[in-house]
């Protein structure tokens, strides 16, 4: 069963019974709001790709578009196989963002990342595939490769990288504002995403506005803003 509220039967959910709505299987697009909201990833990814100067920046733009396409297809179909594409695309985007942040933390790595970009891109694809396949593998009481944990870790690293950029460029209002804007967007997006799970505070299958759709929009804006700042900050390191 999908974790998002839009797919469930509203009356049954109100009574604590979480079953898929019969109307879902009858619709060509199973979860309309959760599907169309993925256009935010596609638009953001397209803009990121078009304005990025570095190879890794453009790759992040392409990966963001990939998240939008995979998530669009998953929510439109509710197919289990497409869910794997959805998770893999998000894992791939997170891996690329972590690589980008590594160049911010250690500027000398940026040139090496640029020189070995194709090998790093291939390795990122392999790592993302591994994370997607092993996402339900438990280690002790937790599943460390689960998408929730990996995206949360990535968000913390991105925020740390933005804080480093802001400290190095203390005169830039853009860097300082980016840290707070991206932080709030990620925080709100995470609240919407987790709150839309069955039994949680934003779980309302019959609601006009779905919290999971807001997660798509908020996280897409956060990724786009962060990717632009990271690309802008890393250009001097690559050129050095």
PDB file of C-alpha atoms in Angstrom:
ATOM      1  CA  UNK A   1       0.000   0.000   0.000  1.00  0.00           C
ATOM      2  CA  UNK A   2       1.256   3.512  -0.735  1.00  0.00           C
ATOM      3  CA  UNK A   3       1.868   5.691   2.350  1.00  0.00           C
ATOM      4  CA  UNK A   4       0.206   8.784   0.891  1.00  0.00           C
ATOM      5  CA  UNK A   5      -3.256   9.855   2.034  1.00  0.00           C
ATOM      6  CA  UNK A   6      -4.772  10.584  -1.375  1.00  0.00           C
ATOM      7  CA  UNK A   7      -4.998   6.864  -2.247  1.00  0.00           C
ATOM      8  CA  UNK A   8      -7.110   5.848   0.756  1.00  0.00           C
ATOM      9  CA  UNK A   9     -10.841   5.625   1.351  1.00  0.00           C
ATOM     10  CA  UNK A  10     -11.796   8.752   3.379  1.00  0.00           C
ATOM     11  CA  UNK A  11     -14.708   7.272   5.364  1.00  0.00           C
ATOM     12  CA  UNK A  12     -12.813   4.139   6.337  1.00  0.00           C
ATOM     13  CA  UNK A  13      -9.729   6.199   7.264  1.00  0.00           C
ATOM     14  CA  UNK A  14     -11.850   8.363   9.570  1.00  0.00           C
ATOM     15  CA  UNK A  15     -12.736   5.185  11.459  1.00  0.00           C
ATOM     16  CA  UNK A  16      -9.136   4.032  11.647  1.00  0.00           C
ATOM     17  CA  UNK A  17      -9.337   1.510   8.812  1.00  0.00           C
ATOM     18  CA  UNK A  18      -6.775   2.176   6.116  1.00  0.00           C
ATOM     19  CA  UNK A  19      -7.879   0.666   2.830  1.00  0.00           C
ATOM     20  CA  UNK A  20      -7.367   1.865  -0.715  1.00  0.00           C
ATOM     21  CA  UNK A  21     -10.260   3.787  -2.201  1.00  0.00           C
ATOM     22  CA  UNK A  22     -12.075   1.896  -5.011  1.00  0.00           C
ATOM     23  CA  UNK A  23     -12.097   5.152  -6.956  1.00  0.00           C
ATOM     24  CA  UNK A  24      -8.293   5.063  -7.121  1.00  0.00           C
ATOM     25  CA  UNK A  25      -8.177   1.958  -9.320  1.00  0.00           C
ATOM     26  CA  UNK A  26     -10.880   3.392 -11.572  1.00  0.00           C
ATOM     27  CA  UNK A  27      -8.994   6.625 -12.333  1.00  0.00           C
ATOM     28  CA  UNK A  28      -6.523   6.871 -15.193  1.00  0.00           C
ATOM     29  CA  UNK A  29      -4.339   8.979 -12.867  1.00  0.00           C
ATOM     30  CA  UNK A  30      -4.620   7.256  -9.491  1.00  0.00           C
ATOM     31  CA  UNK A  31      -3.462  10.151  -7.289  1.00  0.00           C
ATOM     32  CA  UNK A  32      -4.092  13.403  -9.202  1.00  0.00           C
ATOM     33  CA  UNK A  33      -2.630  15.954  -6.762  1.00  0.00           C
ATOM     34  CA  UNK A  34       0.367  13.813  -5.858  1.00  0.00           C
ATOM     35  CA  UNK A  35       0.948  13.235  -9.566  1.00  0.00           C
ATOM     36  CA  UNK A  36       0.655  16.728 -11.012  1.00  0.00           C
ATOM     37  CA  UNK A  37       2.600  18.334  -8.157  1.00  0.00           C
ATOM     38  CA  UNK A  38       5.675  16.563  -9.523  1.00  0.00           C
ATOM     39  CA  UNK A  39       5.764  19.156 -12.276  1.00  0.00           C
ATOM     40  CA  UNK A  40       7.500  21.296  -9.645  1.00  0.00           C
ATOM     41  CA  UNK A  41      10.520  18.933  -9.766  1.00  0.00           C
ATOM     42  CA  UNK A  42      10.529  18.919 -13.558  1.00  0.00           C
ATOM     43  CA  UNK A  43      10.339  22.719 -13.811  1.00  0.00           C
ATOM     44  CA  UNK A  44      12.907  23.260 -11.052  1.00  0.00           C
ATOM     45  CA  UNK A  45      15.246  20.684 -12.571  1.00  0.00           C
ATOM     46  CA  UNK A  46      14.964  22.302 -15.984  1.00  0.00           C
ATOM     47  CA  UNK A  47      15.826  25.722 -14.563  1.00  0.00           C
ATOM     48  CA  UNK A  48      18.697  24.277 -12.512  1.00  0.00           C
ATOM     49  CA  UNK A  49      20.108  22.546 -15.593  1.00  0.00           C
ATOM     50  CA  UNK A  50      19.827  25.687 -17.723  1.00  0.00           C
ATOM     51  CA  UNK A  51      21.573  28.042 -15.302  1.00  0.00           C
ATOM     52  CA  UNK A  52      24.224  25.677 -13.906  1.00  0.00           C
ATOM     53  CA  UNK A  53      27.787  26.249 -15.057  1.00  0.00           C
ATOM     54  CA  UNK A  54      29.443  23.111 -13.681  1.00  0.00           C
ATOM     55  CA  UNK A  55      28.950  19.535 -14.881  1.00  0.00           C
ATOM     56  CA  UNK A  56      27.809  18.444 -11.437  1.00  0.00           C
ATOM     57  CA  UNK A  57      25.338  21.340 -11.261  1.00  0.00           C
ATOM     58  CA  UNK A  58      23.806  20.290 -14.571  1.00  0.00           C
ATOM     59  CA  UNK A  59      23.723  16.683 -13.398  1.00  0.00           C
ATOM     60  CA  UNK A  60      21.789  17.741 -10.305  1.00  0.00           C
ATOM     61  CA  UNK A  61      19.335  19.527 -12.581  1.00  0.00           C
ATOM     62  CA  UNK A  62      18.882  16.380 -14.672  1.00  0.00           C
ATOM     63  CA  UNK A  63      18.484  14.260 -11.540  1.00  0.00           C
ATOM     64  CA  UNK A  64      15.819  16.637 -10.217  1.00  0.00           C
ATOM     65  CA  UNK A  65      13.915  16.258 -13.474  1.00  0.00           C
ATOM     66  CA  UNK A  66      14.316  12.492 -13.130  1.00  0.00           C
ATOM     67  CA  UNK A  67      12.756  12.601  -9.670  1.00  0.00           C
ATOM     68  CA  UNK A  68       9.804  14.492 -11.103  1.00  0.00           C
ATOM     69  CA  UNK A  69       9.264  12.018 -13.938  1.00  0.00           C
ATOM     70  CA  UNK A  70       9.661   8.903 -11.756  1.00  0.00           C
ATOM     71  CA  UNK A  71       7.428  10.238  -8.990  1.00  0.00           C
ATOM     72  CA  UNK A  72       4.852  11.401 -11.556  1.00  0.00           C
ATOM     73  CA  UNK A  73       4.675   7.896 -13.035  1.00  0.00           C
ATOM     74  CA  UNK A  74       4.503   6.254  -9.611  1.00  0.00           C
ATOM     75  CA  UNK A  75       1.655   8.378  -8.273  1.00  0.00           C
ATOM     76  CA  UNK A  76      -0.172   8.145 -11.590  1.00  0.00           C
ATOM     77  CA  UNK A  77       0.024   4.348 -11.636  1.00  0.00           C
ATOM     78  CA  UNK A  78       0.578   3.231  -8.005  1.00  0.00           C
ATOM     79  CA  UNK A  79       2.707   0.439  -9.513  1.00  0.00           C
ATOM     80  CA  UNK A  80       5.207  -1.225  -7.175  1.00  0.00           C
ATOM     81  CA  UNK A  81       7.918  -1.445  -9.843  1.00  0.00           C
ATOM     82  CA  UNK A  82       7.637   2.265 -10.592  1.00  0.00           C
ATOM     83  CA  UNK A  83       8.008   2.927  -6.860  1.00  0.00           C
ATOM     84  CA  UNK A  84      11.525   1.498  -7.178  1.00  0.00           C
ATOM     85  CA  UNK A  85      12.259   4.045  -9.923  1.00  0.00           C
ATOM     86  CA  UNK A  86      10.873   6.797  -7.712  1.00  0.00           C
ATOM     87  CA  UNK A  87      13.080   5.833  -4.766  1.00  0.00           C
ATOM     88  CA  UNK A  88      16.142   5.262  -6.949  1.00  0.00           C
ATOM     89  CA  UNK A  89      15.781   8.674  -8.595  1.00  0.00           C
ATOM     90  CA  UNK A  90      15.584  10.422  -5.220  1.00  0.00           C
ATOM     91  CA  UNK A  91      18.574   8.444  -3.910  1.00  0.00           C
ATOM     92  CA  UNK A  92      20.548   9.461  -7.015  1.00  0.00           C
ATOM     93  CA  UNK A  93      19.716  13.130  -6.485  1.00  0.00           C
ATOM     94  CA  UNK A  94      20.758  12.890  -2.835  1.00  0.00           C
ATOM     95  CA  UNK A  95      24.079  11.241  -3.733  1.00  0.00           C
ATOM     96  CA  UNK A  96      24.878  14.018  -6.225  1.00  0.00           C
ATOM     97  CA  UNK A  97      24.022  16.682  -3.659  1.00  0.00           C
ATOM     98  CA  UNK A  98      26.344  14.993  -1.139  1.00  0.00           C
ATOM     99  CA  UNK A  99      29.161  14.936  -3.699  1.00  0.00           C
ATOM    100  CA  UNK A 100      28.578  18.627  -4.396  1.00  0.00           C
ATOM    101  CA  UNK A 101      28.690  19.381  -0.655  1.00  0.00           C
ATOM    102  CA  UNK A 102      31.983  17.488  -0.323  1.00  0.00           C
ATOM    103  CA  UNK A 103      33.520  20.045  -2.685  1.00  0.00           C
ATOM    104  CA  UNK A 104      32.221  22.846  -0.475  1.00  0.00           C
ATOM    105  CA  UNK A 105      33.620  21.359   2.740  1.00  0.00           C
ATOM    106  CA  UNK A 106      36.979  20.512   1.119  1.00  0.00           C
ATOM    107  CA  UNK A 107      37.559  22.984  -1.766  1.00  0.00           C
ATOM    108  CA  UNK A 108      40.554  21.017  -3.054  1.00  0.00           C
ATOM    109  CA  UNK A 109      38.186  18.151  -3.909  1.00  0.00           C
ATOM    110  CA  UNK A 110      36.212  20.249  -6.376  1.00  0.00           C
ATOM    111  CA  UNK A 111      38.857  20.114  -9.082  1.00  0.00           C
ATOM    112  CA  UNK A 112      39.223  16.354  -8.644  1.00  0.00           C
ATOM    113  CA  UNK A 113      35.439  15.887  -8.782  1.00  0.00           C
ATOM    114  CA  UNK A 114      35.350  17.892 -12.021  1.00  0.00           C
ATOM    115  CA  UNK A 115      38.213  15.883 -13.562  1.00  0.00           C
ATOM    116  CA  UNK A 116      36.686  12.524 -12.568  1.00  0.00           C
ATOM    117  CA  UNK A 117      33.087  13.600 -13.198  1.00  0.00           C
ATOM    118  CA  UNK A 118      32.081  10.672 -15.395  1.00  0.00           C
ATOM    119  CA  UNK A 119      33.441   8.081 -12.974  1.00  0.00           C
ATOM    120  CA  UNK A 120      31.724   9.868 -10.092  1.00  0.00           C
ATOM    121  CA  UNK A 121      28.470  10.008 -12.054  1.00  0.00           C
ATOM    122  CA  UNK A 122      28.640   6.271 -12.759  1.00  0.00           C
ATOM    123  CA  UNK A 123      29.491   5.520  -9.134  1.00  0.00           C
ATOM    124  CA  UNK A 124      26.580   7.666  -7.984  1.00  0.00           C
ATOM    125  CA  UNK A 125      24.203   5.675 -10.163  1.00  0.00           C
ATOM    126  CA  UNK A 126      25.496   2.388  -8.738  1.00  0.00           C
ATOM    127  CA  UNK A 127      25.274   3.658  -5.161  1.00  0.00           C
ATOM    128  CA  UNK A 128      21.742   4.980  -5.703  1.00  0.00           C
ATOM    129  CA  UNK A 129      20.668   1.618  -7.138  1.00  0.00           C
ATOM    130  CA  UNK A 130      22.142  -0.162  -4.108  1.00  0.00           C
ATOM    131  CA  UNK A 131      20.370   2.149  -1.678  1.00  0.00           C
ATOM    132  CA  UNK A 132      17.044   1.699  -3.478  1.00  0.00           C
ATOM    133  CA  UNK A 133      17.350  -2.098  -3.529  1.00  0.00           C
ATOM    134  CA  UNK A 134      18.486  -2.377   0.091  1.00  0.00           C
ATOM    135  CA  UNK A 135      16.196   0.328   1.522  1.00  0.00           C
ATOM    136  CA  UNK A 136      14.265  -2.176   3.651  1.00  0.00           C
ATOM    137  CA  UNK A 137      17.349  -4.018   4.922  1.00  0.00           C
ATOM    138  CA  UNK A 138      17.468  -3.712   8.729  1.00  0.00           C
ATOM    139  CA  UNK A 139      20.611  -3.128  10.736  1.00  0.00           C
ATOM    140  CA  UNK A 140      19.585  -3.606  14.332  1.00  0.00           C
ATOM    141  CA  UNK A 141      16.340  -1.788  15.112  1.00  0.00           C
ATOM    142  CA  UNK A 142      16.473   0.595  12.123  1.00  0.00           C
ATOM    143  CA  UNK A 143      16.613   0.534   8.322  1.00  0.00           C
ATOM    144  CA  UNK A 144      19.511   2.939   7.686  1.00  0.00           C
ATOM    145  CA  UNK A 145      19.141   2.835   3.901  1.00  0.00           C
ATOM    146  CA  UNK A 146      15.468   3.802   4.019  1.00  0.00           C
ATOM    147  CA  UNK A 147      14.640   6.828   1.908  1.00  0.00           C
ATOM    148  CA  UNK A 148      13.447   8.830   4.925  1.00  0.00           C
ATOM    149  CA  UNK A 149      16.776   8.439   6.718  1.00  0.00           C
ATOM    150  CA  UNK A 150      18.901   9.077   3.635  1.00  0.00           C
ATOM    151  CA  UNK A 151      17.012  12.182   2.562  1.00  0.00           C
ATOM    152  CA  UNK A 152      17.099  13.519   6.140  1.00  0.00           C
ATOM    153  CA  UNK A 153      20.867  12.971   6.268  1.00  0.00           C
ATOM    154  CA  UNK A 154      21.264  14.712   2.906  1.00  0.00           C
ATOM    155  CA  UNK A 155      19.223  17.700   4.065  1.00  0.00           C
ATOM    156  CA  UNK A 156      21.430  18.110   7.148  1.00  0.00           C
ATOM    157  CA  UNK A 157      24.590  17.954   5.032  1.00  0.00           C
ATOM    158  CA  UNK A 158      23.209  20.472   2.508  1.00  0.00           C
ATOM    159  CA  UNK A 159      22.277  22.866   5.303  1.00  0.00           C
ATOM    160  CA  UNK A 160      25.764  22.477   6.785  1.00  0.00           C
ATOM    161  CA  UNK A 161      27.298  23.257   3.374  1.00  0.00           C
ATOM    162  CA  UNK A 162      25.103  26.342   3.010  1.00  0.00           C
ATOM    163  CA  UNK A 163      26.199  27.451   6.481  1.00  0.00           C
ATOM    164  CA  UNK A 164      29.842  27.101   5.409  1.00  0.00           C
ATOM    165  CA  UNK A 165      29.142  29.164   2.276  1.00  0.00           C
ATOM    166  CA  UNK A 166      27.423  31.847   4.345  1.00  0.00           C
ATOM    167  CA  UNK A 167      30.370  32.001   6.764  1.00  0.00           C
ATOM    168  CA  UNK A 168      32.872  32.362   3.906  1.00  0.00           C
ATOM    169  CA  UNK A 169      30.772  34.961   2.136  1.00  0.00           C
ATOM    170  CA  UNK A 170      29.429  36.866   5.125  1.00  0.00           C
ATOM    171  CA  UNK A 171      28.736  39.961   3.049  1.00  0.00           C
ATOM    172  CA  UNK A 172      26.376  38.108   0.704  1.00  0.00           C
ATOM    173  CA  UNK A 173      22.725  38.458   1.622  1.00  0.00           C
ATOM    174  CA  UNK A 174      21.954  35.720  -0.909  1.00  0.00           C
ATOM    175  CA  UNK A 175      24.053  33.154   0.960  1.00  0.00           C
ATOM    176  CA  UNK A 176      22.517  34.029   4.320  1.00  0.00           C
ATOM    177  CA  UNK A 177      18.964  34.077   3.022  1.00  0.00           C
ATOM    178  CA  UNK A 178      19.504  30.802   1.167  1.00  0.00           C
ATOM    179  CA  UNK A 179      20.376  29.045   4.397  1.00  0.00           C
ATOM    180  CA  UNK A 180      17.142  30.077   6.089  1.00  0.00           C
ATOM    181  CA  UNK A 181      14.886  29.730   3.039  1.00  0.00           C
ATOM    182  CA  UNK A 182      16.146  26.266   2.158  1.00  0.00           C
ATOM    183  CA  UNK A 183      16.020  25.213   5.803  1.00  0.00           C
ATOM    184  CA  UNK A 184      12.397  26.278   6.182  1.00  0.00           C
ATOM    185  CA  UNK A 185      11.378  24.711   2.880  1.00  0.00           C
ATOM    186  CA  UNK A 186      12.991  21.403   3.804  1.00  0.00           C
ATOM    187  CA  UNK A 187      11.482  21.512   7.301  1.00  0.00           C
ATOM    188  CA  UNK A 188       7.984  22.273   6.025  1.00  0.00           C
ATOM    189  CA  UNK A 189       8.329  19.701   3.245  1.00  0.00           C
ATOM    190  CA  UNK A 190       9.404  17.006   5.701  1.00  0.00           C
ATOM    191  CA  UNK A 191       6.495  17.860   7.995  1.00  0.00           C
ATOM    192  CA  UNK A 192       4.064  17.545   5.090  1.00  0.00           C
ATOM    193  CA  UNK A 193       5.632  14.285   3.915  1.00  0.00           C
ATOM    194  CA  UNK A 194       5.613  12.498   7.277  1.00  0.00           C
ATOM    195  CA  UNK A 195       2.316  14.050   8.384  1.00  0.00           C
ATOM    196  CA  UNK A 196       0.511  12.512   5.413  1.00  0.00           C
ATOM    197  CA  UNK A 197       1.158   8.923   6.485  1.00  0.00           C
ATOM    198  CA  UNK A 198      -1.840   6.892   7.793  1.00  0.00           C
ATOM    199  CA  UNK A 199      -2.841   8.002  11.268  1.00  0.00           C
ATOM    200  CA  UNK A 200      -0.696  11.136  11.278  1.00  0.00           C
ATOM    201  CA  UNK A 201      -1.900  14.702  11.739  1.00  0.00           C
ATOM    202  CA  UNK A 202      -2.041  15.673   8.049  1.00  0.00           C
ATOM    203  CA  UNK A 203      -3.575  12.419   6.836  1.00  0.00           C
ATOM    204  CA  UNK A 204      -6.820  13.510   5.162  1.00  0.00           C
ATOM    205  CA  UNK A 205      -7.617  11.403   2.065  1.00  0.00           C
ATOM    206  CA  UNK A 206     -10.602  13.531   1.083  1.00  0.00           C
ATOM    207  CA  UNK A 207      -8.907  16.899   1.503  1.00  0.00           C
ATOM    208  CA  UNK A 208      -8.815  19.295  -1.429  1.00  0.00           C
ATOM    209  CA  UNK A 209      -5.117  19.979  -0.857  1.00  0.00           C
ATOM    210  CA  UNK A 210      -2.926  16.953  -0.146  1.00  0.00           C
ATOM    211  CA  UNK A 211       0.037  17.332   2.192  1.00  0.00           C
ATOM    212  CA  UNK A 212       2.198  14.998   0.109  1.00  0.00           C
ATOM    213  CA  UNK A 213       1.682  17.257  -2.904  1.00  0.00           C
ATOM    214  CA  UNK A 214       2.913  20.193  -0.811  1.00  0.00           C
ATOM    215  CA  UNK A 215       5.973  18.116   0.082  1.00  0.00           C
ATOM    216  CA  UNK A 216       6.732  17.759  -3.622  1.00  0.00           C
ATOM    217  CA  UNK A 217       6.492  21.503  -4.187  1.00  0.00           C
ATOM    218  CA  UNK A 218       8.414  22.527  -1.061  1.00  0.00           C
ATOM    219  CA  UNK A 219      11.249  20.047  -1.540  1.00  0.00           C
ATOM    220  CA  UNK A 220      11.560  20.883  -5.250  1.00  0.00           C
ATOM    221  CA  UNK A 221      11.945  24.592  -4.458  1.00  0.00           C
ATOM    222  CA  UNK A 222      14.447  23.813  -1.702  1.00  0.00           C
ATOM    223  CA  UNK A 223      16.549  21.589  -3.966  1.00  0.00           C
ATOM    224  CA  UNK A 224      16.529  24.159  -6.756  1.00  0.00           C
ATOM    225  CA  UNK A 225      17.538  27.032  -4.494  1.00  0.00           C
ATOM    226  CA  UNK A 226      20.232  24.984  -2.754  1.00  0.00           C
ATOM    227  CA  UNK A 227      21.607  23.624  -6.034  1.00  0.00           C
ATOM    228  CA  UNK A 228      21.965  27.144  -7.445  1.00  0.00           C
ATOM    229  CA  UNK A 229      23.826  28.411  -4.359  1.00  0.00           C
ATOM    230  CA  UNK A 230      26.092  25.333  -4.255  1.00  0.00           C
ATOM    231  CA  UNK A 231      26.909  25.648  -7.966  1.00  0.00           C
ATOM    232  CA  UNK A 232      27.585  29.365  -7.633  1.00  0.00           C
ATOM    233  CA  UNK A 233      29.884  28.836  -4.627  1.00  0.00           C
ATOM    234  CA  UNK A 234      31.872  25.966  -6.169  1.00  0.00           C
ATOM    235  CA  UNK A 235      32.796  27.662  -9.461  1.00  0.00           C
ATOM    236  CA  UNK A 236      35.960  29.388  -8.107  1.00  0.00           C
ATOM    237  CA  UNK A 237      37.164  26.079  -6.594  1.00  0.00           C
ATOM    238  CA  UNK A 238      36.857  24.294  -9.954  1.00  0.00           C
ATOM    239  CA  UNK A 239      38.522  27.145 -11.816  1.00  0.00           C
ATOM    240  CA  UNK A 240      41.408  27.297  -9.355  1.00  0.00           C
TER     241      UNK A 240
END
